[in-house]
XYZ file of C-alpha atoms in Angstrom:
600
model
C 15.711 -13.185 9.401
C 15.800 -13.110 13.402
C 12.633 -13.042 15.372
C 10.718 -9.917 15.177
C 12.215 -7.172 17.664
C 10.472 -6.137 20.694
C 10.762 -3.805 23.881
C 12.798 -6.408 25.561
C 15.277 -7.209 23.013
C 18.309 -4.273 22.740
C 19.111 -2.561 19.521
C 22.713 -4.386 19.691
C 21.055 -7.823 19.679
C 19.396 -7.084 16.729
C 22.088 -6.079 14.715
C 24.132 -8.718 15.186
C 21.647 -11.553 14.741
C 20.729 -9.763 11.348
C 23.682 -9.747 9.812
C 24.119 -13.596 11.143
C 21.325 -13.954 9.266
C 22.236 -12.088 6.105
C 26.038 -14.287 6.420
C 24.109 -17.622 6.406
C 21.708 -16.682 3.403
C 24.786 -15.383 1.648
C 26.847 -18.636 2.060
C 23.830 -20.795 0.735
C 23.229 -18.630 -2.577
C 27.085 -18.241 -3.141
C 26.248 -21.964 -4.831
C 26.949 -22.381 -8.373
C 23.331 -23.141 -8.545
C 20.762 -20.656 -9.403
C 17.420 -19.817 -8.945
C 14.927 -21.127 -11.552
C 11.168 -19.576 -11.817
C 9.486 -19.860 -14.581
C 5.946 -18.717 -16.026
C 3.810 -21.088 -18.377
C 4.509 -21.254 -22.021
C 1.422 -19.122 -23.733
C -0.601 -20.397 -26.794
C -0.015 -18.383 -29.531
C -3.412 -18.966 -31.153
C -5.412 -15.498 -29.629
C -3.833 -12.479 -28.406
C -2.608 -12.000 -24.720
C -5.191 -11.283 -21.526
C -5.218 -9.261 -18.327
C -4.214 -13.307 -16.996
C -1.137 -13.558 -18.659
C 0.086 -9.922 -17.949
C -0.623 -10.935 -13.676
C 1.426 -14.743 -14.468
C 4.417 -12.558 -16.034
C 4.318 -9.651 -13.311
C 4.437 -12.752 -10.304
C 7.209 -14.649 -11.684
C 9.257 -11.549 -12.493
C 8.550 -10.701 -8.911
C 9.481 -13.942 -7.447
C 12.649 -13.483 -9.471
C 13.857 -10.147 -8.513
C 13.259 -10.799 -5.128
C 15.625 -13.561 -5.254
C 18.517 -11.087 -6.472
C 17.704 -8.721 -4.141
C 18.710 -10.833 -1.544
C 22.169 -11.525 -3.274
C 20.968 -14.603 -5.303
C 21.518 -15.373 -9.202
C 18.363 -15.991 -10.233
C 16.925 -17.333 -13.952
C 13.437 -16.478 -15.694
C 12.327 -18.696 -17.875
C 9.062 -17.601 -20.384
C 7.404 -18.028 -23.785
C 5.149 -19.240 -26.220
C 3.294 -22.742 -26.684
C 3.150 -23.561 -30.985
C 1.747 -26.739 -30.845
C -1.300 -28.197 -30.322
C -4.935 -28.710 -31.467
C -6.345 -24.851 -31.204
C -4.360 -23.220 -34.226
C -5.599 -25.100 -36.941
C -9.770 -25.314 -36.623
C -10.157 -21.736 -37.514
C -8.818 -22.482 -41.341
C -11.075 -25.178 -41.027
C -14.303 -23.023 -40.684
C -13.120 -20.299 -42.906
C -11.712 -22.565 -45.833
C -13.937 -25.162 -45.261
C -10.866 -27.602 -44.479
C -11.353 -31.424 -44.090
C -9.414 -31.510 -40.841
C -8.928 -31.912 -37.745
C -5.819 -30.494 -35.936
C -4.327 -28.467 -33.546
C -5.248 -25.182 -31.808
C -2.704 -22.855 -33.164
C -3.168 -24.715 -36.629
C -6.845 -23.934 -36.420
C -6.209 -20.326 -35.776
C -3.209 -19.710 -38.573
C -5.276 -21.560 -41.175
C -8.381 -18.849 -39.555
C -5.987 -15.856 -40.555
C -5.451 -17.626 -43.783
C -1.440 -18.240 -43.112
C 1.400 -20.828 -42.858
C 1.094 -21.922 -39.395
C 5.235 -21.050 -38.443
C 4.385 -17.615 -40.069
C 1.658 -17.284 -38.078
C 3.568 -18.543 -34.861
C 6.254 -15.598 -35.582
C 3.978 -13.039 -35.730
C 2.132 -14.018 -32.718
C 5.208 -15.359 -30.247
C 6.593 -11.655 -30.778
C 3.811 -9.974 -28.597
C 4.642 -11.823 -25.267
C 8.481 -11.073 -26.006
C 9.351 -7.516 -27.870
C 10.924 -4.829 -25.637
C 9.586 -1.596 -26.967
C 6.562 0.575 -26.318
C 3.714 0.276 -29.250
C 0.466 1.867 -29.910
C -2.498 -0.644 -28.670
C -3.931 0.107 -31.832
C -0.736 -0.590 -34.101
C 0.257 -3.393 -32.021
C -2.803 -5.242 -33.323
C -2.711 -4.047 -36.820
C 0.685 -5.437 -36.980
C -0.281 -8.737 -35.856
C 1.993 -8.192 -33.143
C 0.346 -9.498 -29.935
C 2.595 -12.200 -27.978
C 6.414 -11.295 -27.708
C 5.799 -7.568 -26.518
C 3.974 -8.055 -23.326
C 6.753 -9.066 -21.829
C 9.118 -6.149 -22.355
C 6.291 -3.740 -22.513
C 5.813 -4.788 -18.769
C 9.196 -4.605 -18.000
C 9.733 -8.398 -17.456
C 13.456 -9.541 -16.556
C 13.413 -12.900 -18.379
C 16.461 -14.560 -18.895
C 14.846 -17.105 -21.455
C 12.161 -16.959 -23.963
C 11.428 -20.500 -25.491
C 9.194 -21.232 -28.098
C 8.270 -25.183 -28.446
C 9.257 -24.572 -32.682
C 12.536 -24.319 -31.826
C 15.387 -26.639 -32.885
C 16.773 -26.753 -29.288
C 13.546 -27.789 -27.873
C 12.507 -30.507 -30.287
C 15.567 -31.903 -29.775
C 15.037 -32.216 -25.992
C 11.295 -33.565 -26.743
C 12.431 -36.755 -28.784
C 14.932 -37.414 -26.583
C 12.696 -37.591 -23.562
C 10.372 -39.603 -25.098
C 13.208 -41.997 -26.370
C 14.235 -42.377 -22.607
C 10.627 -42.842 -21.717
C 10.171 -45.757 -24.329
C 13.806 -47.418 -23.100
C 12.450 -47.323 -20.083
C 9.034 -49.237 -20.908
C 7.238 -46.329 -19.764
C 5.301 -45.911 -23.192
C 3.196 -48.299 -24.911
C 0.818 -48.426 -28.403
C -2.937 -48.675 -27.829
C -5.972 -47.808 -29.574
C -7.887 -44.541 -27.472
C -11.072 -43.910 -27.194
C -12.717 -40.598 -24.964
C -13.845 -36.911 -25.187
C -11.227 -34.668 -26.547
C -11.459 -30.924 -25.456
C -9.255 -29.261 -28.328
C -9.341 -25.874 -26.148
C -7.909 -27.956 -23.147
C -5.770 -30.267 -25.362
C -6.798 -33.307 -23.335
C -9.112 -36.000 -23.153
C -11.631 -36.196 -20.893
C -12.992 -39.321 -19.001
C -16.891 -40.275 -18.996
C -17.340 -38.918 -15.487
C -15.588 -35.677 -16.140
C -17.984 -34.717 -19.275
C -21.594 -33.432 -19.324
C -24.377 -32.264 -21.928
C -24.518 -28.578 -21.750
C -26.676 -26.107 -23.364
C -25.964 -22.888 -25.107
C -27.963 -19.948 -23.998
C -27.408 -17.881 -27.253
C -27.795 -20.080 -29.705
C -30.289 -23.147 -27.965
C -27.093 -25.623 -29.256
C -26.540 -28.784 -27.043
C -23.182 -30.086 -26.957
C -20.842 -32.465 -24.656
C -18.434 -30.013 -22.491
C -15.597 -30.502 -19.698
C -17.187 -30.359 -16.599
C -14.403 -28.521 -15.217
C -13.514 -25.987 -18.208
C -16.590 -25.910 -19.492
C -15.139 -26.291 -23.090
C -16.763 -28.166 -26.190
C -15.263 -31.951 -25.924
C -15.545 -34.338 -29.307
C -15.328 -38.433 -29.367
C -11.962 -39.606 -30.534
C -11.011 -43.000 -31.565
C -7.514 -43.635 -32.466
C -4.383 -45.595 -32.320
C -1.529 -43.464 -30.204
C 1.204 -44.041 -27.774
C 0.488 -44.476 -23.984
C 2.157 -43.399 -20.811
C 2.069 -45.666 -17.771
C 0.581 -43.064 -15.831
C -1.337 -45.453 -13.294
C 2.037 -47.113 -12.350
C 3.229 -43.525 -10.443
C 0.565 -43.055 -8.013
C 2.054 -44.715 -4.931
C 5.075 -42.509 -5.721
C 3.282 -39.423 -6.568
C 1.352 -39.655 -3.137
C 4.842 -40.297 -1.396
C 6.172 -37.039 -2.810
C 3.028 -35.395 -1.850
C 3.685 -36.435 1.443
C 7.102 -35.937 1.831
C 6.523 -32.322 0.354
C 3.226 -30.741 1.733
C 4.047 -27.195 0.011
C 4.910 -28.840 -3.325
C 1.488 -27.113 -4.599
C 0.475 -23.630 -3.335
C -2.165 -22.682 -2.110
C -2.416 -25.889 0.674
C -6.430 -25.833 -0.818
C -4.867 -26.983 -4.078
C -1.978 -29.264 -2.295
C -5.674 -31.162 -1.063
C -7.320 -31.579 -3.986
C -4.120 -32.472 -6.145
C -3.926 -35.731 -3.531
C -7.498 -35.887 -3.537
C -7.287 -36.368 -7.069
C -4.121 -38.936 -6.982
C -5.920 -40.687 -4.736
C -9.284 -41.448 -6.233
C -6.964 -43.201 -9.349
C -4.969 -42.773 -12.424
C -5.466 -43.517 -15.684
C -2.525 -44.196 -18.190
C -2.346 -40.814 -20.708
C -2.381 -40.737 -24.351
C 0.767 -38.871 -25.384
C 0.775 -38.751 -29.268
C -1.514 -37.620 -31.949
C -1.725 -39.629 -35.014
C -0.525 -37.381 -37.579
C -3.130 -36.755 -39.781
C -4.481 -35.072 -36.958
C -1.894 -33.464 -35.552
C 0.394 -32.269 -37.710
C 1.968 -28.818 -36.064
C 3.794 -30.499 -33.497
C 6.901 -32.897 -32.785
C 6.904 -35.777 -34.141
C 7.785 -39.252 -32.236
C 11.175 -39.932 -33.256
C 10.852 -43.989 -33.969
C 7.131 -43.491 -35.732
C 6.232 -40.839 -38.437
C 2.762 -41.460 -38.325
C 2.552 -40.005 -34.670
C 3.141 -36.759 -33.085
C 3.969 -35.963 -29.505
C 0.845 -34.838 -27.357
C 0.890 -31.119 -26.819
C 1.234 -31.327 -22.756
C 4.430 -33.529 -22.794
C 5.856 -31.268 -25.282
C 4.950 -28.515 -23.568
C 6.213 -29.232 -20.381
C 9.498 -30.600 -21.215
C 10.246 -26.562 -22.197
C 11.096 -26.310 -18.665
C 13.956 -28.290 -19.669
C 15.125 -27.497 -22.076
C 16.245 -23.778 -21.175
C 18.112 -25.653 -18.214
C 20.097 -27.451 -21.063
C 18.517 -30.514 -20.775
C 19.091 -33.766 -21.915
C 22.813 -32.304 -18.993
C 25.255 -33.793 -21.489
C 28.034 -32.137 -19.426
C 28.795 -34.727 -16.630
C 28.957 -32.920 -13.004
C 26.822 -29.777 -14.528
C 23.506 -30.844 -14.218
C 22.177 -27.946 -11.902
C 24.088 -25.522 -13.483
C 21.483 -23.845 -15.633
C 18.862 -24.188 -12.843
C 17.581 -27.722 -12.876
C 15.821 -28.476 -10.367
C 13.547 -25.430 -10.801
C 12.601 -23.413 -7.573
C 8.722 -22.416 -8.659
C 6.906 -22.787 -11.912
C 4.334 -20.349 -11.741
C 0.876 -20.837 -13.551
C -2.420 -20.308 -12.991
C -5.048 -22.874 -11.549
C -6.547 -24.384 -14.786
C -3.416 -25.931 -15.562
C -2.797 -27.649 -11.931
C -3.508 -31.054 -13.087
C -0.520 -30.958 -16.074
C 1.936 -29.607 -13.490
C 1.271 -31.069 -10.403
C 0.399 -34.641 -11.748
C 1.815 -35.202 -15.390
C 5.012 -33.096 -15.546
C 5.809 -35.359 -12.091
C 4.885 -38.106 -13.054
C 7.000 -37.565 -16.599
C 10.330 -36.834 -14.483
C 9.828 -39.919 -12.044
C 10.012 -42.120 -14.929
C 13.333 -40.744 -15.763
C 14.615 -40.304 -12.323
C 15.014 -36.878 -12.914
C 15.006 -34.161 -10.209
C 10.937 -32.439 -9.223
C 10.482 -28.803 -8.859
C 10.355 -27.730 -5.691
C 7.167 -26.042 -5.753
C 4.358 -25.133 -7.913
C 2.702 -21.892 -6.935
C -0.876 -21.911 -8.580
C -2.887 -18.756 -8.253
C -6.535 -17.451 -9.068
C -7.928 -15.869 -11.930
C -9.346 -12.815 -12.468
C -12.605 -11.468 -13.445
C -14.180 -8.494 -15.034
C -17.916 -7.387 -13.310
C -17.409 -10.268 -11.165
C -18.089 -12.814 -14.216
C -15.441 -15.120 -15.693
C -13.308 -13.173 -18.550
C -14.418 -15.089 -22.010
C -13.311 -13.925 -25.319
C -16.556 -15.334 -26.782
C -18.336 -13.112 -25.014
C -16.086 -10.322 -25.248
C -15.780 -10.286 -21.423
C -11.651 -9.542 -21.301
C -9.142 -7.050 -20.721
C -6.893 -6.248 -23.269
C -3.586 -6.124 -21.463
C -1.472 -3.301 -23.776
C -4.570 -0.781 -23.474
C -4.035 -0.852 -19.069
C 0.056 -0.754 -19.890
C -0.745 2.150 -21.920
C -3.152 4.047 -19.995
C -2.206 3.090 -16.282
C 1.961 2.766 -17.467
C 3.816 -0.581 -16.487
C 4.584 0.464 -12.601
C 0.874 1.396 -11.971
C -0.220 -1.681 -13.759
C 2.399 -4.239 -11.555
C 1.648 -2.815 -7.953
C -2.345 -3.047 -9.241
C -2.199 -6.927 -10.613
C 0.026 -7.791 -7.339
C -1.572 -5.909 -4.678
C -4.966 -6.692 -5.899
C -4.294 -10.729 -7.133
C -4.616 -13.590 -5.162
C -2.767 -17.021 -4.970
C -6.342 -18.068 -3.769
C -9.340 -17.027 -4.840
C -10.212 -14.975 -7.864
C -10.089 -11.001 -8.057
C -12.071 -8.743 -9.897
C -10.616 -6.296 -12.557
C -12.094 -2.715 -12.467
C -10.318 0.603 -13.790
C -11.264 2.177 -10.393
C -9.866 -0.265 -8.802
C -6.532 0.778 -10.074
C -7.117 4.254 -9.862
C -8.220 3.637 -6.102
C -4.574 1.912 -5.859
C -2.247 4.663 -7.513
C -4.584 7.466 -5.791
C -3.971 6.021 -2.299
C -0.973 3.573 -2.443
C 1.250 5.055 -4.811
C 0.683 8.609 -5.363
C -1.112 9.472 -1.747
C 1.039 7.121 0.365
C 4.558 6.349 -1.381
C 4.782 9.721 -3.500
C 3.372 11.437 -0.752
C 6.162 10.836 1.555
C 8.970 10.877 -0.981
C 8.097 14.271 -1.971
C 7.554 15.136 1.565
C 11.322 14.031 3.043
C 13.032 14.782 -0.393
C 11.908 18.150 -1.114
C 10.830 19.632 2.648
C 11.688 22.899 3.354
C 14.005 23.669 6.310
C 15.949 19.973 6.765
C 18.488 17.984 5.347
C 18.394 14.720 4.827
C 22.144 14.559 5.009
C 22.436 16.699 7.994
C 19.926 14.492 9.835
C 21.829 11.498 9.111
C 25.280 12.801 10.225
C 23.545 14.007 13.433
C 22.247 10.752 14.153
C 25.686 8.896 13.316
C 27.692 11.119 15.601
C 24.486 10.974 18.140
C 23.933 7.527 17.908
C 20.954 7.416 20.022
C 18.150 5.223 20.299
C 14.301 6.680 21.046
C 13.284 6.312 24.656
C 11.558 2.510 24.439
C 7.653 2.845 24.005
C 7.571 6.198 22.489
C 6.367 6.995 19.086
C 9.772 7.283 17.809
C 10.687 4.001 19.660
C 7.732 1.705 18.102
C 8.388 3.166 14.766
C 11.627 1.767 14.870
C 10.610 -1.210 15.969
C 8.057 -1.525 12.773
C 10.973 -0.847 10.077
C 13.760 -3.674 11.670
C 10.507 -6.021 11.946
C 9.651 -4.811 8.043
C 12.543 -6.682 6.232
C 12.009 -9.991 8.017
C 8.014 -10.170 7.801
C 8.498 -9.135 4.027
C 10.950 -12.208 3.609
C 8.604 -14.507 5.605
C 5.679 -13.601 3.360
C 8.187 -14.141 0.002
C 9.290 -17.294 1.770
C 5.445 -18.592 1.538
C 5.705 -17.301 -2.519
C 3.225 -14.736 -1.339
C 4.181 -11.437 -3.212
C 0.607 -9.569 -2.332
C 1.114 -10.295 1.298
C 4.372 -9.342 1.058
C 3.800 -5.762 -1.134
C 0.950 -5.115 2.113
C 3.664 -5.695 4.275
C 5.630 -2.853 2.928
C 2.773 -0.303 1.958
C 1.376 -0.860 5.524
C 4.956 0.762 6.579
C 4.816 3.684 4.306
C 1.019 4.792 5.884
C 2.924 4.232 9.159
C 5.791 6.641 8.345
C 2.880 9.368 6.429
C 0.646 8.937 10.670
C 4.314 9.031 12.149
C 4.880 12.359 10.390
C 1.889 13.824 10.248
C 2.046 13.356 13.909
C 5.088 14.876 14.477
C 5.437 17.704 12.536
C 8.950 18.595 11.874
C 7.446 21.362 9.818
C 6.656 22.822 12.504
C 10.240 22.264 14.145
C 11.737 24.225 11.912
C 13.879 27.401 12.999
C 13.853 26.479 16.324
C 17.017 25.628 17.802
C 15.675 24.127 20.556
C 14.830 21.384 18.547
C 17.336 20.902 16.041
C 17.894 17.351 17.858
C 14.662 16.526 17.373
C 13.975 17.472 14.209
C 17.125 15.738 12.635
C 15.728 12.490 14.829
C 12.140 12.468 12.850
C 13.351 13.279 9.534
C 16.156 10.693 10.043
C 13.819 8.082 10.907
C 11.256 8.701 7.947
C 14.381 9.043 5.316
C 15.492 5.450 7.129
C 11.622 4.346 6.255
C 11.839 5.608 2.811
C 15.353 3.987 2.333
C 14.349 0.892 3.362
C 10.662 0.390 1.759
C 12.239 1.969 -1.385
C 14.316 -1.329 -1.457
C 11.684 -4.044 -0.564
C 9.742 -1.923 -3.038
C 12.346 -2.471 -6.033
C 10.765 -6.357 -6.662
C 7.618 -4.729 -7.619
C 8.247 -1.341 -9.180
C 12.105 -1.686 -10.277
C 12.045 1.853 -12.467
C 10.456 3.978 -10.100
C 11.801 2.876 -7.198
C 15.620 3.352 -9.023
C 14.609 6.941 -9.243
C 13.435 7.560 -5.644
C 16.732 5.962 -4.071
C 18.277 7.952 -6.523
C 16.676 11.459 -5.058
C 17.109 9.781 -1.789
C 21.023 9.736 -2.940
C 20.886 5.959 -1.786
C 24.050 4.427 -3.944
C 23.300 1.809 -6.262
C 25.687 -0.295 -4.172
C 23.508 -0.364 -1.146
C 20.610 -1.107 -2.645
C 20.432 -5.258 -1.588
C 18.072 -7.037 1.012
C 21.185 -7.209 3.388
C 21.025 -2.559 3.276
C 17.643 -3.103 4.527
C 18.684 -3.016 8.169
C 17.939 0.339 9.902
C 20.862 2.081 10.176
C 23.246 -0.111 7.724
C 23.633 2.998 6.184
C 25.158 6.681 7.250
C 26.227 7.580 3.268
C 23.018 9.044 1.844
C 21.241 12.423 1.625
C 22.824 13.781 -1.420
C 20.337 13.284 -4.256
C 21.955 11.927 -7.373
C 19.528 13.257 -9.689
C 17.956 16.719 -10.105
C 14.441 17.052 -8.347
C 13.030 19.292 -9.891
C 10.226 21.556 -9.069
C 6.733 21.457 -8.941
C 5.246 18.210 -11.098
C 8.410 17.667 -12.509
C 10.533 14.669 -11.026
C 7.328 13.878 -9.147
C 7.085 9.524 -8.623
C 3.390 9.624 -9.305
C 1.813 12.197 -11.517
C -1.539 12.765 -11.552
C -3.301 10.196 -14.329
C -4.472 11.636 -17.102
C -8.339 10.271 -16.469
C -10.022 9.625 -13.240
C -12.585 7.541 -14.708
């Protein structure tokens, strides 16, 4: 995007660096290659949060964004079977000898088969229709519809009980053992079964519980309940890849974002490595992969895990010459930042050994909290993510979690919060204006364009008119700077700053008030050409975020679906609109942003 246009620079200039700009973007995503972002895999043992609803909404972002601009991008989601936290609940409700996984402790809890249980559950982060909140949870529904009910684009869902991915499991860890990256060892340390990881001395602590006076051994950085474990399992040389990890670092200072978490991921490589336990013997573990050479181990839940991200890009690339086709490298993994340490250490470590290609980056945001207190299922402090979708709708609910959601430090959930959002951002500012330019009285949209086509005239530099113009062609570029930095909130600021530019711009120049005055037709058709041009434009930057009801205002806008790209966001790319393609309707009807049904 060329330098942001001042005084000095002429309207000609502009244009034609643009669309140098546009021709070089164009050429580099005309590759074969695509763009891969993916979210984290979800455990399937509890039902979805407010947290996973903000991962999905940011990756779909990332990923639309990326086809707006002309680019084939791929989304890759889904659900996490395996592991220590399914099983423990059957444990305390059937009294159960054992000790397994996560989503084992949970199915044996609801008193099922554990793959039963992982169908039910996987469905509520995937399904595509609309349920009741209530009959979503009597139907033991919660995982696969978030995703559609939220109007995620993904191109994949994966779940790590599928034949595909086992298949690309064991043969990673084959290539690991060829390799002498794996060895057998006995392991002893504090297991966190929440975290499914073990725990060094120094990273452990006695803590107390307040309700209940219990004293127990916790993760000092989780705070979750840690047990001693000694076994015999499988080893990865861990320690051997942190000379090479810091290079990488090095080489790539916005491998991790935020930079904060960049530091403290080298900070952390730094201090020292220890080699990683990376099986389960399997009368602990039982849900999960099992090592290929040894039936009395199964693969650790992490390296499973991970490898996911491979396996929609068709790893183990048996197809010589078509590595990259499905993706591979991937662009962004998106996940939240009590996972940084897998991603940004492991899952690099893991590919290193094999030679294979890193992610480029690793965007790691902040959580959110509810009455500014960490959101805890145990204490019933969470947000049940269908009940906003079905109050707030799935628009509302995506401009809230992005606008209001940070990359770097947490945010606090709050229904007035949202209904501060929709009241003044969507249907004060955005609806506002759309229902001011589409449905004025006395103007046409059409008639103002062809004016200013035949006209062709610039505002006088410094006026009004003049710096607006200069705000909407600096719009596209700052938006594409801000997506550039994988900052979607910065970037969704960016654009509603422009729409309360174009509501001061109007409200100062009342063409209302222009009206029937042929004195000044000219410059009436001039304002309500340049607010339409504002609306065009934002309505496209805008599409990322809020893809449905931004279709229907460049639809009233008569904007065709053909010019509705990154590249159409120049001012003036476009002299063909004005003739709404849908009805408008009257009053309430056809309005973007309807009044919500409770203000409280």
């Amino acid at each position: 995007m060329p330098q942001h246009l001042n005084e000095v620079q002429t309207i000609g200039e502009y244009i034609s660096e643009f669309h140098f700009e546009i021709s070089i973007n164009s050429c580099s995503s005309s590759k074969i290659v695509p763009y891969y972002v993916t979210s984290p895999i979800f455990y399937v043992n509890a039902a979805p949060h407010i947290g996973h609803l903000f991962t999905l909404i940011l990756t779909d972002v990332l990923k639309r964004w990326q086809v707006l601009q002309g680019r084939k991008a791929i989304l890759c989601t889904g659900t996490d079977e395996h592991g220590m936290k399914v099983r423990g609940t059957l444990r305390a409700n059937h009294g159960a000898d054992i000790d397994d996984s996560k989503i084992e402790r949970a199915a044996l809890k609801a008193g099922q088969d554990v793959r039963v249980f992982c169908d039910q559950n996987c469905k509520s982060f995937e399904v595509r229709h609309s349920l009741d909140p209530e009959e979503h949870f009597k139907s033991a529904d919660p995982i696969k519809a978030l995703a559609q009910r939220a109007n995620i684009d993904n191109d994949h869902f994966i779940r790590t009980s599928d034949p595909d991915h086992r298949f690309a499991v064991q043969h990673f860890w084959l290539m690991l053992k060829e390799r002498g990256h794996i060895y057998a060892s006995k392991h002893e340390g504090w297991y966190a079964v929440n975290d499914e990881t073990f725990y060094p001395a120094s990273a452990v602590q006695l803590t107390l519980d307040p309700s209940t006076g219990r004293k127990f051994m916790a993760s000092i950085e989780t705070g979750k309940e840690v047990e001693w474990t000694s076994e015999n399992n499988y080893h990865f040389r861990l320690s051997a890849f942190r000379d090479r990890l810091l290079e990488h670092y090095e080489s790539n200072p916005n491998f991790v974002v935020p930079t904060a978490r960049m530091n403290d991921v080298v900070q952390a490589v730094k201090t020292g490595l220890e080699d990683l336990s990376v099986s389960r013997p399997v009368e602990r573990l039982s849900w999960g992969i099992p090592v290929p050479d040894d039936g009395t181990q199964t693969i650790y839940v992490w390296l499973d895990a991970l490898i996911n991200y491979l396996t929609k890009a068709n790893y183990p690339f048996q197809i010589p010459g078509k590595e990259d086709a499905a993706g591979w490298p991937a662009d962004c993994h998106v996940i939240g930042k009590d996972i940084v340490r897998f991603h940004c250490i492991y899952w690099p470590a893991f590919l290193m050994a094999l030679d294979l290609p890193l992610p480029r980056q690793v965007l790691t945001h902040a959580h959110w909290t509810l009455g500014h207190q960490k959101m805890s299922k145990s204490t019933g402090n969470v947000v049940n993510p269908f009940f906003a979708l079905d109050r707030f709708g799935a628009e509302a609910m995506r401009y809230y979690l992005i606008h209001d959601g940070s990359i770097r430090d947490d945010a606090d959930y709050d229904n007035s919060y949202i209904i501060e959002r929709y009241r003044k951002g969507l249907q004060g500012g955005l609806g506002n204006l759309a229902s001011r330019i589409v449905r004025g009285k006395g103007w046409s949209i059409k008639k103002s364009i062809e004016d200013q086509a035949v006209a062709g005239k610039a505002p006088a530099e410094g006026s009004l008119a003049g710096s607006h113009r200069i705000l909407l062609m600096n719009l596209p570029g700052k938006v594409a700077a801000k997506f550039e930095a994988l900052d979607a909130g910065a970037a969704l600021k960016e654009i509603m700053n422009a729409v309360y530019a174009t509501n001061r711009y109007m409200q100062h120049t009342q063409p209302w008030d222009l009206v029937g005055k042929p004195q000044e037709l000219e410059n009436l058709n001039s304002v309500i050409y340049l607010c339409a041009e504002s609306l065009r434009i934002v309505g496209i930057l805008l599409q990322p975020y809020m893809p449905d009801t931004m279709r229907k205002m460049l639809d009233m806008l008569g904007v065709s679906p053909e010019a509705r790209k990154y590249e159409n966001t120049l001012l003036g790319s476009d002299f063909n609109y004005g003739k709404p393609l849908v009805e408008l309707g009257r009053g309430t009807q056809g309005v973007l942003f309807p009044p919500l049904r409770s203000n409280s």
